[in-house]
Backbone as a printed PyTorch tensor [residue, N CA C, xyz], in Angstrom:
tensor([[[ 89.4250,  97.4650,  92.0740],
         [ 88.2930,  98.3420,  91.8370],
         [ 87.3970,  97.7090,  90.8130]],

        [[ 86.0970,  97.7790,  91.0750],
         [ 85.1350,  97.2530,  90.1210],
         [ 84.4400,  98.4330,  89.4240]],

        [[ 83.7100,  98.0920,  88.3600],
         [ 83.0710,  99.1220,  87.5380],
         [ 82.2080, 100.0760,  88.3740]],

        [[ 81.3920,  99.5580,  89.2630],
         [ 80.4930, 100.4060,  90.0530],
         [ 81.2980, 101.3670,  90.9470]],

        [[ 82.4500, 100.9290,  91.4510],
         [ 83.2930, 101.8170,  92.2520],
         [ 83.8530, 102.9430,  91.3860]],

        [[ 84.2360, 102.5840,  90.1610],
         [ 84.7470, 103.6130,  89.2310],
         [ 83.6580, 104.6400,  88.9370]],

        [[ 82.4500, 104.1860,  88.6890],
         [ 81.3390, 105.0810,  88.4250],
         [ 81.1320, 106.0090,  89.6130]],

        [[ 81.1330, 105.4670,  90.8390],
         [ 80.9060, 106.3100,  92.0190],
         [ 82.0240, 107.3290,  92.2050]],

        [[ 83.2630, 106.9670,  91.9450],
         [ 84.3640, 107.9330,  92.0240],
         [ 84.2070, 109.0640,  91.0170]],

        [[ 83.7990, 108.6930,  89.7920],
         [ 83.5940, 109.7150,  88.7680],
         [ 82.4190, 110.6480,  89.1170]],

        [[ 81.3550, 110.0950,  89.6530],
         [ 80.2190, 110.8810,  90.0780],
         [ 80.6110, 111.8560,  91.1810]],

        [[ 81.3870, 111.3510,  92.1350],
         [ 81.8480, 112.1760,  93.2330],
         [ 82.7290, 113.3460,  92.7540]],

        [[ 83.5980, 113.0270,  91.7620],
         [ 84.4870, 114.0700,  91.2470],
         [ 83.8250, 114.9980,  90.2250]],

        [[ 82.6750, 114.6200,  89.7240],
         [ 81.9160, 115.3980,  88.7410],
         [ 80.4750, 115.5290,  89.1590]],

        [[ 80.1750, 116.3280,  90.1790],
         [ 78.8340, 116.3870,  90.7130],
         [ 77.7980, 116.9730,  89.7110]],

        [[ 78.2740, 117.6030,  88.6660],
         [ 77.3530, 118.1410,  87.6630],
         [ 76.8120, 117.0670,  86.7210]],

        [[ 77.3620, 115.8380,  86.7850],
         [ 76.9220, 114.7450,  85.9280],
         [ 76.0210, 113.7870,  86.7270]],

        [[ 74.9800, 113.3100,  86.0800],
         [ 74.0800, 112.3480,  86.7250],
         [ 74.7470, 110.9590,  86.6910]],

        [[ 74.3450, 110.1240,  87.6350],
         [ 74.8890, 108.7720,  87.7410],
         [ 74.6760, 108.0340,  86.4300]],

        [[ 73.4840, 108.1260,  85.8550],
         [ 73.2000, 107.3880,  84.6130],
         [ 74.0810, 107.8640,  83.4610]],

        [[ 74.4320, 109.1560,  83.4560],
         [ 75.3260, 109.6780,  82.4070],
         [ 76.7130, 109.1240,  82.5690]],

        [[ 77.1990, 109.0750,  83.7770],
         [ 78.5400, 108.5440,  84.0590],
         [ 78.5770, 107.0470,  83.7070]],

        [[ 77.5330, 106.3070,  84.0880],
         [ 77.4840, 104.8870,  83.7530],
         [ 77.5100, 104.7160,  82.2400]],

        [[ 76.7940, 105.5510,  81.5160],
         [ 76.7750, 105.4670,  80.0440],
         [ 78.1710, 105.7500,  79.4700]],

        [[ 78.8490, 106.7280,  80.0060],
         [ 80.1960, 107.0450,  79.5260],
         [ 81.1590, 105.8920,  79.7850]],

        [[ 81.1170, 105.3430,  80.9890],
         [ 81.9900, 104.2190,  81.3200],
         [ 81.6740, 103.0210,  80.4260]],

        [[ 80.4070, 102.7220,  80.1940],
         [ 80.0090, 101.6160,  79.3140],
         [ 80.5090, 101.8340,  77.8990]],

        [[ 80.3720, 103.0490,  77.3840],
         [ 80.8610, 103.3410,  76.0260],
         [ 82.3430, 103.1650,  75.9570]],

        [[ 83.0620, 103.6490,  76.9820],
         [ 84.5220, 103.5180,  77.0020],
         [ 84.9430, 102.0590,  76.9100]],

        [[ 84.4100, 101.1970,  77.7760],
         [ 84.7900,  99.7870,  77.7660],
         [ 84.2750,  99.0680,  76.5380]],

        [[ 83.1060,  99.4130,  76.0470],
         [ 82.5980,  98.7800,  74.8400],
         [ 83.4820,  99.1020,  73.6450]],

        [[ 83.9700, 100.3140,  73.5450],
         [ 84.8490, 100.6780,  72.4350],
         [ 86.1540,  99.9290,  72.4830]],

        [[ 86.7230,  99.7610,  73.6770],
         [ 87.9450,  99.0030,  73.8090],
         [ 87.6920,  97.5700,  73.3540]],

        [[ 86.6250,  96.9540,  73.8290],
         [ 86.3050,  95.5850,  73.4720],
         [ 86.0430,  95.4220,  71.9720]],

        [[ 85.3330,  96.3630,  71.3970],
         [ 85.0400,  96.3010,  69.9670],
         [ 86.3240,  96.3860,  69.1590]],

        [[ 87.1800,  97.2860,  69.5170],
         [ 88.4560,  97.4630,  68.7860],
         [ 89.3120,  96.2040,  68.8930]],

        [[ 89.3750,  95.6080,  70.0870],
         [ 90.1710,  94.3860,  70.2760],
         [ 89.5690,  93.2300,  69.4780]],

        [[ 88.2380,  93.1510,  69.4330],
         [ 87.6040,  92.0610,  68.6880],
         [ 87.8760,  92.1680,  67.2010]],

        [[ 88.1820,  93.3790,  66.7270],
         [ 88.5220,  93.5950,  65.3260],
         [ 90.0200,  93.4150,  65.1060]],

        [[ 90.7160,  92.8430,  66.0950],
         [ 92.1570,  92.6130,  66.0500],
         [ 92.9440,  93.9290,  66.0460]],

        [[ 92.3340,  94.9530,  66.6720],
         [ 92.9960,  96.2530,  66.7450],
         [ 93.7630,  96.4260,  68.0180]],

        [[ 94.1930,  97.6430,  68.2410],
         [ 94.9880,  97.9910,  69.4070],
         [ 94.4180,  99.2860,  69.9800]],

        [[ 94.4300,  99.4220,  71.3080],
         [ 93.9670, 100.6410,  71.9470],
         [ 95.0990, 101.1200,  72.8280]],

        [[ 95.5560, 102.3390,  72.5520],
         [ 96.6610, 102.9300,  73.3350],
         [ 96.1620, 104.1280,  74.0820]],

        [[ 96.3850, 104.1310,  75.4040],
         [ 96.0470, 105.2380,  76.2470],
         [ 97.3820, 105.7880,  76.7810]],

        [[ 97.8230, 106.8830,  76.2090],
         [ 99.1400, 107.4280,  76.5570],
         [ 99.2950, 107.6330,  78.0370]],

        [[100.4180, 107.2130,  78.5700],
         [100.6890, 107.3390,  79.9900],
         [100.0920, 106.2070,  80.8290]],

        [[ 99.1840, 105.4690,  80.2680],
         [ 98.5590, 104.3550,  80.9820],
         [ 99.0270, 103.0180,  80.4440]],

        [[ 98.7920, 102.7870,  79.1490],
         [ 99.2420, 101.5240,  78.5590],
         [ 98.4710, 101.2260,  77.2740]],

        [[ 98.7440, 100.0510,  76.7460],
         [ 98.1380,  99.6530,  75.4850],
         [ 97.4770,  98.2790,  75.6000]],

        [[ 96.2900,  98.1680,  75.0630],
         [ 95.5540,  96.9120,  75.0190],
         [ 95.6810,  96.3580,  73.6110]],

        [[ 95.9480,  95.0610,  73.5190],
         [ 96.0350,  94.3920,  72.2170],
         [ 95.6200,  92.9510,  72.4550]],

        [[ 95.7480,  92.1210,  71.4020],
         [ 95.4670,  90.7110,  71.5510],
         [ 96.6950,  89.9370,  71.1290]],

        [[ 96.8200,  88.7420,  71.6560],
         [ 97.9030,  87.8350,  71.2940],
         [ 97.2580,  86.5250,  70.8960]],

        [[ 97.9130,  85.8720,  69.9300],
         [ 97.4340,  84.5670,  69.4550],
         [ 98.0310,  83.4540,  70.3240]],

        [[ 97.1950,  82.5060,  70.6820],
         [ 97.6420,  81.3000,  71.3950],
         [ 97.4400,  80.1090,  70.4750]],

        [[ 98.4410,  79.3050,  70.3170],
         [ 98.3300,  78.1290,  69.4560],
         [ 97.4600,  77.0630,  70.1090]],

        [[ 96.9580,  76.1680,  69.2790],
         [ 96.2330,  75.0150,  69.7860],
         [ 97.1980,  74.1480,  70.5680]],

        [[ 96.7050,  73.4640,  71.5940],
         [ 97.5790,  72.6340,  72.4060],
         [ 96.7670,  71.5060,  73.0390]],

        [[ 97.4660,  70.6360,  73.6950],
         [ 96.8140,  69.5830,  74.4280],
         [ 96.8160,  69.9380,  75.8900]],

        [[ 95.6740,  69.9140,  76.5530],
         [ 95.5930,  70.2760,  77.9490],
         [ 95.0990,  69.0970,  78.7480]],

        [[ 94.8930,  69.3110,  80.0250],
         [ 94.3910,  68.2450,  80.8960],
         [ 93.2240,  68.7760,  81.7050]],

        [[ 92.2140,  67.9430,  81.8580],
         [ 91.1140,  68.2550,  82.7260],
         [ 91.6420,  68.0740,  84.1650]],

        [[ 91.6450,  69.1790,  84.9770],
         [ 92.2750,  69.0640,  86.3100],
         [ 91.5350,  68.1200,  87.2250]],

        [[ 90.2740,  67.8970,  86.9910],
         [ 89.4710,  67.0340,  87.8650],
         [ 89.7170,  65.5560,  87.5710]],

        [[ 89.7980,  65.2170,  86.2660],
         [ 89.9080,  63.8080,  85.9140],
         [ 91.2900,  63.4130,  85.4080]],

        [[ 92.0790,  64.4210,  85.0260],
         [ 93.4070,  64.1380,  84.4510],
         [ 93.3240,  63.7350,  82.9910]],

        [[ 92.1200,  63.7040,  82.4270],
         [ 91.9160,  63.3420,  81.0180],
         [ 92.5460,  64.3600,  80.1020]],

        [[ 93.2050,  63.8880,  79.0220],
         [ 93.7950,  64.7610,  78.0310],
         [ 92.6850,  65.3320,  77.1490]],

        [[ 92.6900,  66.6610,  76.9500],
         [ 91.6660,  67.3150,  76.1190],
         [ 92.3280,  68.3000,  75.1650]],

        [[ 91.8110,  68.4040,  73.9500],
         [ 92.3820,  69.3780,  73.0250],
         [ 91.8940,  70.7760,  73.3620]],

        [[ 92.7960,  71.7520,  73.2740],
         [ 92.4720,  73.1570,  73.5220],
         [ 92.6680,  73.8520,  72.1940]],

        [[ 91.6240,  74.5140,  71.6830],
         [ 91.6960,  75.1950,  70.3750],
         [ 92.5820,  76.4240,  70.4220]],

        [[ 93.0430,  76.8100,  69.2590],
         [ 93.8010,  78.0730,  69.1450],
         [ 92.8280,  79.2100,  69.4480]],

        [[ 93.3460,  80.2820,  70.0130],
         [ 92.4740,  81.4260,  70.3570],
         [ 93.2940,  82.6860,  70.4600]],

        [[ 92.5790,  83.8050,  70.5150],
         [ 93.1830,  85.1090,  70.7820],
         [ 92.8480,  85.4960,  72.1940]],

        [[ 93.7860,  86.0670,  72.9130],
         [ 93.5750,  86.4690,  74.2920],
         [ 93.9700,  87.9650,  74.4390]],

        [[ 93.2720,  88.6670,  75.3100],
         [ 93.6350,  90.0840,  75.5060],
         [ 94.9940,  90.2150,  76.2050]],

        [[ 95.6680,  91.2730,  75.8920],
         [ 96.9970,  91.5400,  76.4660],
         [ 97.0870,  93.0390,  76.7980]],

        [[ 97.6880,  93.3200,  77.9470],
         [ 97.8580,  94.7140,  78.3450],
         [ 99.3430,  94.9540,  78.5890]],

        [[ 99.8520,  96.0300,  78.0000],
         [101.2530,  96.4160,  78.2300],
         [101.2150,  97.7910,  78.8730]],

        [[101.6740,  97.8790,  80.1250],
         [101.6510,  99.1750,  80.8090],
         [102.5950, 100.1700,  80.1220]],

        [[102.2090, 101.4470,  80.1680],
         [103.0390, 102.5100,  79.6040],
         [104.1610, 102.8720,  80.5720]],

        [[105.0990, 103.6710,  80.0550],
         [106.2520, 104.0540,  80.8260],
         [105.8770, 104.7680,  82.1230]],

        [[104.9210, 105.6920,  82.0490],
         [104.4860, 106.4250,  83.2450],
         [103.8690, 105.5030,  84.2660]],

        [[103.0740, 104.5200,  83.8000],
         [102.4510, 103.5510,  84.7260],
         [103.5150, 102.7090,  85.4180]],

        [[104.5070, 102.2180,  84.6530],
         [105.5710, 101.4300,  85.2510],
         [106.3390, 102.2280,  86.2770]],

        [[106.5990, 103.4970,  85.9630],
         [107.3200, 104.3510,  86.9220],
         [106.5440, 104.5560,  88.2080]],

        [[105.2290, 104.7850,  88.0990],
         [104.3720, 104.9660,  89.2890],
         [104.3250, 103.7120,  90.1440]],

        [[104.3290, 102.5550,  89.4920],
         [104.2760, 101.2970,  90.2280],
         [105.5750, 100.9700,  90.9300]],

        [[106.6770, 101.4920,  90.4230],
         [107.9860, 101.1130,  90.9550],
         [108.7000, 102.2350,  91.6700]],

        [[107.9360, 103.1610,  92.2320],
         [108.5120, 104.2650,  93.0030],
         [108.9930, 103.6770,  94.3450]],

        [[110.2110, 104.0240,  94.7070],
         [110.7480, 103.5400,  95.9950],
         [109.9980, 104.2270,  97.1180]],

        [[109.5580, 103.4170,  98.0440],
         [108.7490, 103.9260,  99.1590],
         [109.6290, 104.2910, 100.3310]]])
């Protein structure tokens, strides 16, 4: 699902809201998650999961096209840990 599909589903389920209002809500939601993560914070949505960041050490990588060795800087990457309810929904026996 992409952002525009999410907006359309929310509009369909909430006909009293205008499309631009739903888009604004969705943008605020994702912006707040991004802002919190950029501040090295954590965002927990009970029943869904938790967003956080993990540190990656500097390393030596390879350019896949040329095979040349290149340094890769240390960085933080986003990480998502699904909540218990999410894991249970994903692993229901069919």
